Amino acid sequence: MMGTNVILAVGALVIFGTFLSSSNHLMTVNTQIAEQNEYYITAISLGQSVIAEAKTKFFDQKVVGRTIPLTVPDSLSVVLGRDGVLEAIPSPDTLTTAAPYSSTNPGYVSTYKFNDVDDYNGYYRLVNTPRAEGYQIRTKVQYTSPSYPDSVRLTPSFCKRMSVTVKSPFIPDSIIIAYAFTY
């Protein structure tokens, strides 16, 4: 009788140990997935913030300050990108406290230097968050068809597509977010 109880006790301990080990493994995997999802969500938010910043700008350098809208796409800028020294920014653009920002209200140079959407073509931003460092954000702006924003055009049109790519050492793949701006 005593031998049977010992065998049952040892069997119960083996089953309990197996259950404990597998549940510990599951909790570890769930924690890793939750952390990775947090990095993905942050990457998406950072990409969307660049698009939101660009939404506050003019469509094209040729329409800055104009009261009469352009009617012919050929009137738009042929070259997409920054328009000279006044729009020169550091690469990568990082959070700064330089004027007009302050130590209590930091910002990115692109916010006040860029005045139109295509200034973000070739833009590179490096972001460090409290939980993770090294988010690399790169943008590409291209003319596209208003009817088919996934098709790239080499000639000016009243539609520009911004593709924002976000990389992080904490996520295995890049996040790509695209947005079409129309005039």
JSON list of C-alpha atoms in Angstrom, two decimals:
[
{"chain": "A", "resi": 1, "resn": "MET", "atom": "CA", "xyz": [0.00, 0.00, 0.00]},
{"chain": "A", "resi": 2, "resn": "MET", "atom": "CA", "xyz": [2.83, 2.34, 0.91]},
{"chain": "A", "resi": 3, "resn": "GLY", "atom": "CA", "xyz": [4.61, 1.65, -2.42]},
{"chain": "A", "resi": 4, "resn": "THR", "atom": "CA", "xyz": [1.47, 2.50, -4.39]},
{"chain": "A", "resi": 5, "resn": "ASN", "atom": "CA", "xyz": [1.14, 5.88, -2.66]},
{"chain": "A", "resi": 6, "resn": "VAL", "atom": "CA", "xyz": [4.78, 6.69, -3.42]},
{"chain": "A", "resi": 7, "resn": "ILE", "atom": "CA", "xyz": [4.31, 5.79, -7.09]},
{"chain": "A", "resi": 8, "resn": "LEU", "atom": "CA", "xyz": [1.14, 7.94, -7.26]},
{"chain": "A", "resi": 9, "resn": "ALA", "atom": "CA", "xyz": [2.92, 10.83, -5.54]},
{"chain": "A", "resi": 10, "resn": "VAL", "atom": "CA", "xyz": [5.91, 10.61, -7.91]},
{"chain": "A", "resi": 11, "resn": "GLY", "atom": "CA", "xyz": [3.53, 10.40, -10.90]},
{"chain": "A", "resi": 12, "resn": "ALA", "atom": "CA", "xyz": [1.61, 13.43, -9.65]},
{"chain": "A", "resi": 13, "resn": "LEU", "atom": "CA", "xyz": [4.86, 15.38, -9.23]},
{"chain": "A", "resi": 14, "resn": "VAL", "atom": "CA", "xyz": [5.95, 14.48, -12.77]},
{"chain": "A", "resi": 15, "resn": "ILE", "atom": "CA", "xyz": [2.59, 15.62, -14.20]},
{"chain": "A", "resi": 16, "resn": "PHE", "atom": "CA", "xyz": [2.66, 18.80, -12.10]},
{"chain": "A", "resi": 17, "resn": "GLY", "atom": "CA", "xyz": [6.25, 19.55, -13.16]},
{"chain": "A", "resi": 18, "resn": "THR", "atom": "CA", "xyz": [5.36, 19.08, -16.81]},
{"chain": "A", "resi": 19, "resn": "PHE", "atom": "CA", "xyz": [2.32, 21.34, -16.47]},
{"chain": "A", "resi": 20, "resn": "LEU", "atom": "CA", "xyz": [4.35, 23.97, -14.58]},
{"chain": "A", "resi": 21, "resn": "SER", "atom": "CA", "xyz": [7.12, 23.92, -17.19]},
{"chain": "A", "resi": 22, "resn": "SER", "atom": "CA", "xyz": [4.74, 24.27, -20.15]},
{"chain": "A", "resi": 23, "resn": "SER", "atom": "CA", "xyz": [2.71, 27.04, -18.49]},
{"chain": "A", "resi": 24, "resn": "ASN", "atom": "CA", "xyz": [5.92, 28.92, -17.69]},
{"chain": "A", "resi": 25, "resn": "HIS", "atom": "CA", "xyz": [6.96, 28.59, -21.34]},
{"chain": "A", "resi": 26, "resn": "LEU", "atom": "CA", "xyz": [3.54, 29.87, -22.49]},
{"chain": "A", "resi": 27, "resn": "MET", "atom": "CA", "xyz": [3.75, 32.89, -20.18]},
{"chain": "A", "resi": 28, "resn": "THR", "atom": "CA", "xyz": [7.23, 33.72, -21.50]},
{"chain": "A", "resi": 29, "resn": "VAL", "atom": "CA", "xyz": [6.07, 33.46, -25.13]},
{"chain": "A", "resi": 30, "resn": "ASN", "atom": "CA", "xyz": [2.98, 35.59, -24.40]},
{"chain": "A", "resi": 31, "resn": "THR", "atom": "CA", "xyz": [5.15, 38.26, -22.78]},
{"chain": "A", "resi": 32, "resn": "GLN", "atom": "CA", "xyz": [7.46, 38.30, -25.82]},
{"chain": "A", "resi": 33, "resn": "ILE", "atom": "CA", "xyz": [4.49, 38.62, -28.19]},
{"chain": "A", "resi": 34, "resn": "ALA", "atom": "CA", "xyz": [3.02, 41.45, -26.11]},
{"chain": "A", "resi": 35, "resn": "GLU", "atom": "CA", "xyz": [6.35, 43.32, -26.14]},
{"chain": "A", "resi": 36, "resn": "GLN", "atom": "CA", "xyz": [6.79, 42.82, -29.89]},
{"chain": "A", "resi": 37, "resn": "ASN", "atom": "CA", "xyz": [3.24, 44.08, -30.50]},
{"chain": "A", "resi": 38, "resn": "GLU", "atom": "CA", "xyz": [4.08, 47.18, -28.48]},
{"chain": "A", "resi": 39, "resn": "TYR", "atom": "CA", "xyz": [7.08, 47.82, -30.77]},
{"chain": "A", "resi": 40, "resn": "TYR", "atom": "CA", "xyz": [4.90, 47.33, -33.87]},
{"chain": "A", "resi": 41, "resn": "ILE", "atom": "CA", "xyz": [2.24, 49.71, -32.54]},
{"chain": "A", "resi": 42, "resn": "THR", "atom": "CA", "xyz": [4.90, 52.30, -31.75]},
{"chain": "A", "resi": 43, "resn": "ALA", "atom": "CA", "xyz": [6.39, 51.93, -35.24]},
{"chain": "A", "resi": 44, "resn": "ILE", "atom": "CA", "xyz": [2.98, 52.42, -36.86]},
{"chain": "A", "resi": 45, "resn": "SER", "atom": "CA", "xyz": [2.30, 55.47, -34.68]},
{"chain": "A", "resi": 46, "resn": "LEU", "atom": "CA", "xyz": [5.64, 57.04, -35.55]},
{"chain": "A", "resi": 47, "resn": "GLY", "atom": "CA", "xyz": [5.04, 56.50, -39.27]},
{"chain": "A", "resi": 48, "resn": "GLN", "atom": "CA", "xyz": [1.57, 57.99, -39.01]},
{"chain": "A", "resi": 49, "resn": "SER", "atom": "CA", "xyz": [2.95, 61.00, -37.15]},
{"chain": "A", "resi": 50, "resn": "VAL", "atom": "CA", "xyz": [5.20, 61.87, -40.11]},
{"chain": "A", "resi": 51, "resn": "ILE", "atom": "CA", "xyz": [2.20, 61.63, -42.46]},
{"chain": "A", "resi": 52, "resn": "ALA", "atom": "CA", "xyz": [0.13, 63.78, -40.08]},
{"chain": "A", "resi": 53, "resn": "GLU", "atom": "CA", "xyz": [2.93, 66.36, -40.03]},
{"chain": "A", "resi": 54, "resn": "ALA", "atom": "CA", "xyz": [3.05, 66.39, -43.85]},
{"chain": "A", "resi": 55, "resn": "LYS", "atom": "CA", "xyz": [-0.73, 66.87, -43.99]},
{"chain": "A", "resi": 56, "resn": "THR", "atom": "CA", "xyz": [-0.25, 70.30, -42.42]},
{"chain": "A", "resi": 57, "resn": "LYS", "atom": "CA", "xyz": [1.92, 71.42, -45.37]},
{"chain": "A", "resi": 58, "resn": "PHE", "atom": "CA", "xyz": [1.04, 72.74, -48.83]},
{"chain": "A", "resi": 59, "resn": "PHE", "atom": "CA", "xyz": [0.66, 70.24, -51.66]},
{"chain": "A", "resi": 60, "resn": "ASP", "atom": "CA", "xyz": [3.53, 71.69, -53.71]},
{"chain": "A", "resi": 61, "resn": "GLN", "atom": "CA", "xyz": [6.09, 74.49, -53.57]},
{"chain": "A", "resi": 62, "resn": "LYS", "atom": "CA", "xyz": [4.37, 76.13, -56.56]},
{"chain": "A", "resi": 63, "resn": "VAL", "atom": "CA", "xyz": [1.13, 76.59, -54.57]},
{"chain": "A", "resi": 64, "resn": "VAL", "atom": "CA", "xyz": [2.71, 78.04, -51.42]},
{"chain": "A", "resi": 65, "resn": "GLY", "atom": "CA", "xyz": [1.06, 81.41, -50.84]},
{"chain": "A", "resi": 66, "resn": "ARG", "atom": "CA", "xyz": [-1.18, 81.19, -53.94]},
{"chain": "A", "resi": 67, "resn": "THR", "atom": "CA", "xyz": [-4.79, 82.22, -53.74]},
{"chain": "A", "resi": 68, "resn": "ILE", "atom": "CA", "xyz": [-5.68, 81.00, -57.25]},
{"chain": "A", "resi": 69, "resn": "PRO", "atom": "CA", "xyz": [-5.47, 77.21, -57.58]},
{"chain": "A", "resi": 70, "resn": "LEU", "atom": "CA", "xyz": [-3.35, 75.62, -60.29]},
{"chain": "A", "resi": 71, "resn": "THR", "atom": "CA", "xyz": [-5.34, 73.95, -63.05]},
{"chain": "A", "resi": 72, "resn": "VAL", "atom": "CA", "xyz": [-2.62, 72.23, -65.07]},
{"chain": "A", "resi": 73, "resn": "PRO", "atom": "CA", "xyz": [-0.44, 69.53, -63.49]},
{"chain": "A", "resi": 74, "resn": "ASP", "atom": "CA", "xyz": [2.53, 70.74, -65.57]},
{"chain": "A", "resi": 75, "resn": "SER", "atom": "CA", "xyz": [2.57, 73.85, -63.35]},
{"chain": "A", "resi": 76, "resn": "LEU", "atom": "CA", "xyz": [3.74, 71.71, -60.41]},
{"chain": "A", "resi": 77, "resn": "SER", "atom": "CA", "xyz": [7.33, 71.06, -59.36]},
{"chain": "A", "resi": 78, "resn": "VAL", "atom": "CA", "xyz": [9.03, 68.45, -61.52]},
{"chain": "A", "resi": 79, "resn": "VAL", "atom": "CA", "xyz": [11.68, 67.57, -58.95]},
{"chain": "A", "resi": 80, "resn": "LEU", "atom": "CA", "xyz": [10.39, 66.23, -55.65]},
{"chain": "A", "resi": 81, "resn": "GLY", "atom": "CA", "xyz": [12.40, 67.11, -52.56]},
{"chain": "A", "resi": 82, "resn": "ARG", "atom": "CA", "xyz": [13.74, 70.02, -50.59]},
{"chain": "A", "resi": 83, "resn": "ASP", "atom": "CA", "xyz": [13.90, 73.38, -52.30]},
{"chain": "A", "resi": 84, "resn": "GLY", "atom": "CA", "xyz": [17.27, 74.65, -51.10]},
{"chain": "A", "resi": 85, "resn": "VAL", "atom": "CA", "xyz": [19.12, 76.00, -48.13]},
{"chain": "A", "resi": 86, "resn": "LEU", "atom": "CA", "xyz": [16.01, 77.25, -46.35]},
{"chain": "A", "resi": 87, "resn": "GLU", "atom": "CA", "xyz": [14.70, 73.68, -46.14]},
{"chain": "A", "resi": 88, "resn": "ALA", "atom": "CA", "xyz": [18.01, 72.05, -45.21]},
{"chain": "A", "resi": 89, "resn": "ILE", "atom": "CA", "xyz": [17.75, 69.87, -42.13]},
{"chain": "A", "resi": 90, "resn": "PRO", "atom": "CA", "xyz": [20.08, 67.49, -40.30]},
{"chain": "A", "resi": 91, "resn": "SER", "atom": "CA", "xyz": [20.04, 63.87, -41.39]},
{"chain": "A", "resi": 92, "resn": "PRO", "atom": "CA", "xyz": [18.83, 62.11, -39.42]},
{"chain": "A", "resi": 93, "resn": "ASP", "atom": "CA", "xyz": [16.36, 64.60, -38.00]},
{"chain": "A", "resi": 94, "resn": "THR", "atom": "CA", "xyz": [16.17, 64.03, -34.25]},
{"chain": "A", "resi": 95, "resn": "LEU", "atom": "CA", "xyz": [14.21, 65.60, -31.44]},
{"chain": "A", "resi": 96, "resn": "THR", "atom": "CA", "xyz": [15.64, 69.07, -30.81]},
{"chain": "A", "resi": 97, "resn": "THR", "atom": "CA", "xyz": [15.30, 71.85, -28.30]},
{"chain": "A", "resi": 98, "resn": "ALA", "atom": "CA", "xyz": [16.66, 74.50, -30.73]},
{"chain": "A", "resi": 99, "resn": "ALA", "atom": "CA", "xyz": [14.47, 77.49, -31.53]},
{"chain": "A", "resi": 100, "resn": "PRO", "atom": "CA", "xyz": [11.51, 77.60, -31.95]},
{"chain": "A", "resi": 101, "resn": "TYR", "atom": "CA", "xyz": [11.46, 74.60, -29.59]},
{"chain": "A", "resi": 102, "resn": "SER", "atom": "CA", "xyz": [12.60, 74.44, -25.97]},
{"chain": "A", "resi": 103, "resn": "SER", "atom": "CA", "xyz": [13.70, 71.89, -23.43]},
{"chain": "A", "resi": 104, "resn": "THR", "atom": "CA", "xyz": [10.12, 71.64, -22.18]},
{"chain": "A", "resi": 105, "resn": "ASN", "atom": "CA", "xyz": [8.65, 71.50, -25.70]},
{"chain": "A", "resi": 106, "resn": "PRO", "atom": "CA", "xyz": [11.07, 69.68, -28.08]},
{"chain": "A", "resi": 107, "resn": "GLY", "atom": "CA", "xyz": [10.30, 69.00, -31.75]},
{"chain": "A", "resi": 108, "resn": "TYR", "atom": "CA", "xyz": [11.69, 68.03, -35.16]},
{"chain": "A", "resi": 109, "resn": "VAL", "atom": "CA", "xyz": [13.33, 70.51, -37.53]},
{"chain": "A", "resi": 110, "resn": "SER", "atom": "CA", "xyz": [11.15, 69.28, -40.41]},
{"chain": "A", "resi": 111, "resn": "THR", "atom": "CA", "xyz": [8.08, 70.63, -38.63]},
{"chain": "A", "resi": 112, "resn": "TYR", "atom": "CA", "xyz": [9.08, 74.25, -39.17]},
{"chain": "A", "resi": 113, "resn": "LYS", "atom": "CA", "xyz": [11.52, 74.00, -42.13]},
{"chain": "A", "resi": 114, "resn": "PHE", "atom": "CA", "xyz": [9.35, 72.07, -44.60]},
{"chain": "A", "resi": 115, "resn": "ASN", "atom": "CA", "xyz": [6.48, 73.87, -46.30]},
{"chain": "A", "resi": 116, "resn": "ASP", "atom": "CA", "xyz": [5.18, 71.32, -48.80]},
{"chain": "A", "resi": 117, "resn": "VAL", "atom": "CA", "xyz": [4.59, 67.56, -49.02]},
{"chain": "A", "resi": 118, "resn": "ASP", "atom": "CA", "xyz": [7.41, 66.67, -51.39]},
{"chain": "A", "resi": 119, "resn": "ASP", "atom": "CA", "xyz": [10.01, 68.18, -49.04]},
{"chain": "A", "resi": 120, "resn": "TYR", "atom": "CA", "xyz": [9.69, 64.83, -47.24]},
{"chain": "A", "resi": 121, "resn": "ASN", "atom": "CA", "xyz": [11.11, 62.94, -50.24]},
{"chain": "A", "resi": 122, "resn": "GLY", "atom": "CA", "xyz": [14.29, 61.30, -48.93]},
{"chain": "A", "resi": 123, "resn": "TYR", "atom": "CA", "xyz": [13.58, 62.45, -45.38]},
{"chain": "A", "resi": 124, "resn": "TYR", "atom": "CA", "xyz": [15.20, 60.45, -42.56]},
{"chain": "A", "resi": 125, "resn": "ARG", "atom": "CA", "xyz": [14.17, 60.69, -38.90]},
{"chain": "A", "resi": 126, "resn": "LEU", "atom": "CA", "xyz": [15.67, 58.83, -35.93]},
{"chain": "A", "resi": 127, "resn": "VAL", "atom": "CA", "xyz": [13.36, 58.40, -32.93]},
{"chain": "A", "resi": 128, "resn": "ASN", "atom": "CA", "xyz": [14.12, 57.14, -29.45]},
{"chain": "A", "resi": 129, "resn": "THR", "atom": "CA", "xyz": [11.17, 56.36, -27.21]},
{"chain": "A", "resi": 130, "resn": "PRO", "atom": "CA", "xyz": [11.23, 55.74, -23.47]},
{"chain": "A", "resi": 131, "resn": "ARG", "atom": "CA", "xyz": [10.82, 51.97, -24.08]},
{"chain": "A", "resi": 132, "resn": "ALA", "atom": "CA", "xyz": [12.91, 51.48, -27.23]},
{"chain": "A", "resi": 133, "resn": "GLU", "atom": "CA", "xyz": [15.65, 53.27, -29.13]},
{"chain": "A", "resi": 134, "resn": "GLY", "atom": "CA", "xyz": [16.60, 53.40, -32.77]},
{"chain": "A", "resi": 135, "resn": "TYR", "atom": "CA", "xyz": [13.37, 53.71, -34.75]},
{"chain": "A", "resi": 136, "resn": "GLN", "atom": "CA", "xyz": [14.50, 54.72, -38.25]},
{"chain": "A", "resi": 137, "resn": "ILE", "atom": "CA", "xyz": [11.88, 56.49, -40.35]},
{"chain": "A", "resi": 138, "resn": "ARG", "atom": "CA", "xyz": [12.48, 57.10, -44.06]},
{"chain": "A", "resi": 139, "resn": "THR", "atom": "CA", "xyz": [10.05, 58.64, -46.51]},
{"chain": "A", "resi": 140, "resn": "LYS", "atom": "CA", "xyz": [9.65, 58.61, -50.25]},
{"chain": "A", "resi": 141, "resn": "VAL", "atom": "CA", "xyz": [7.29, 60.91, -52.18]},
{"chain": "A", "resi": 142, "resn": "GLN", "atom": "CA", "xyz": [6.27, 60.18, -55.77]},
{"chain": "A", "resi": 143, "resn": "TYR", "atom": "CA", "xyz": [3.75, 61.49, -58.24]},
{"chain": "A", "resi": 144, "resn": "THR", "atom": "CA", "xyz": [0.96, 59.03, -58.80]},
{"chain": "A", "resi": 145, "resn": "SER", "atom": "CA", "xyz": [-2.33, 58.71, -60.60]},
{"chain": "A", "resi": 146, "resn": "PRO", "atom": "CA", "xyz": [-5.31, 60.13, -58.68]},
{"chain": "A", "resi": 147, "resn": "SER", "atom": "CA", "xyz": [-7.34, 57.13, -59.86]},
{"chain": "A", "resi": 148, "resn": "TYR", "atom": "CA", "xyz": [-4.65, 54.54, -59.06]},
{"chain": "A", "resi": 149, "resn": "PRO", "atom": "CA", "xyz": [-2.42, 55.80, -56.23]},
{"chain": "A", "resi": 150, "resn": "ASP", "atom": "CA", "xyz": [-0.28, 52.65, -56.35]},
{"chain": "A", "resi": 151, "resn": "SER", "atom": "CA", "xyz": [0.96, 53.47, -59.85]},
{"chain": "A", "resi": 152, "resn": "VAL", "atom": "CA", "xyz": [3.98, 55.77, -59.98]},
{"chain": "A", "resi": 153, "resn": "ARG", "atom": "CA", "xyz": [4.10, 58.57, -62.55]},
{"chain": "A", "resi": 154, "resn": "LEU", "atom": "CA", "xyz": [7.22, 60.32, -63.74]},
{"chain": "A", "resi": 155, "resn": "THR", "atom": "CA", "xyz": [5.32, 63.46, -64.71]},
{"chain": "A", "resi": 156, "resn": "PRO", "atom": "CA", "xyz": [3.56, 65.85, -62.30]},
{"chain": "A", "resi": 157, "resn": "SER", "atom": "CA", "xyz": [-0.02, 65.12, -61.31]},
{"chain": "A", "resi": 158, "resn": "PHE", "atom": "CA", "xyz": [-2.43, 66.38, -58.70]},
{"chain": "A", "resi": 159, "resn": "CYS", "atom": "CA", "xyz": [-1.72, 63.33, -56.55]},
{"chain": "A", "resi": 160, "resn": "LYS", "atom": "CA", "xyz": [1.42, 62.49, -54.56]},
{"chain": "A", "resi": 161, "resn": "ARG", "atom": "CA", "xyz": [1.96, 59.30, -52.62]},
{"chain": "A", "resi": 162, "resn": "MET", "atom": "CA", "xyz": [4.12, 59.30, -49.51]},
{"chain": "A", "resi": 163, "resn": "SER", "atom": "CA", "xyz": [5.55, 55.96, -48.43]},
{"chain": "A", "resi": 164, "resn": "VAL", "atom": "CA", "xyz": [6.89, 55.90, -44.88]},
{"chain": "A", "resi": 165, "resn": "THR", "atom": "CA", "xyz": [9.16, 53.01, -43.90]},
{"chain": "A", "resi": 166, "resn": "VAL", "atom": "CA", "xyz": [9.83, 52.41, -40.20]},
{"chain": "A", "resi": 167, "resn": "LYS", "atom": "CA", "xyz": [12.59, 50.05, -39.03]},
{"chain": "A", "resi": 168, "resn": "SER", "atom": "CA", "xyz": [13.50, 49.11, -35.51]},
{"chain": "A", "resi": 169, "resn": "PRO", "atom": "CA", "xyz": [16.04, 46.73, -33.99]},
{"chain": "A", "resi": 170, "resn": "PHE", "atom": "CA", "xyz": [13.14, 45.33, -31.95]},
{"chain": "A", "resi": 171, "resn": "ILE", "atom": "CA", "xyz": [10.94, 44.18, -34.85]},
{"chain": "A", "resi": 172, "resn": "PRO", "atom": "CA", "xyz": [12.04, 41.74, -37.56]},
{"chain": "A", "resi": 173, "resn": "ASP", "atom": "CA", "xyz": [10.29, 43.45, -40.50]},
{"chain": "A", "resi": 174, "resn": "SER", "atom": "CA", "xyz": [9.94, 47.03, -41.66]},
{"chain": "A", "resi": 175, "resn": "ILE", "atom": "CA", "xyz": [6.56, 48.72, -41.43]},
{"chain": "A", "resi": 176, "resn": "ILE", "atom": "CA", "xyz": [5.49, 50.56, -44.59]},
{"chain": "A", "resi": 177, "resn": "ILE", "atom": "CA", "xyz": [2.63, 53.05, -44.48]},
{"chain": "A", "resi": 178, "resn": "ALA", "atom": "CA", "xyz": [1.46, 54.89, -47.61]},
{"chain": "A", "resi": 179, "resn": "TYR", "atom": "CA", "xyz": [-0.78, 57.90, -47.97]},
{"chain": "A", "resi": 180, "resn": "ALA", "atom": "CA", "xyz": [-2.02, 59.73, -51.09]},
{"chain": "A", "resi": 181, "resn": "PHE", "atom": "CA", "xyz": [-2.12, 63.54, -51.03]},
{"chain": "A", "resi": 182, "resn": "THR", "atom": "CA", "xyz": [-4.35, 65.27, -53.57]},
{"chain": "A", "resi": 183, "resn": "TYR", "atom": "CA", "xyz": [-4.57, 68.88, -54.68]}
]
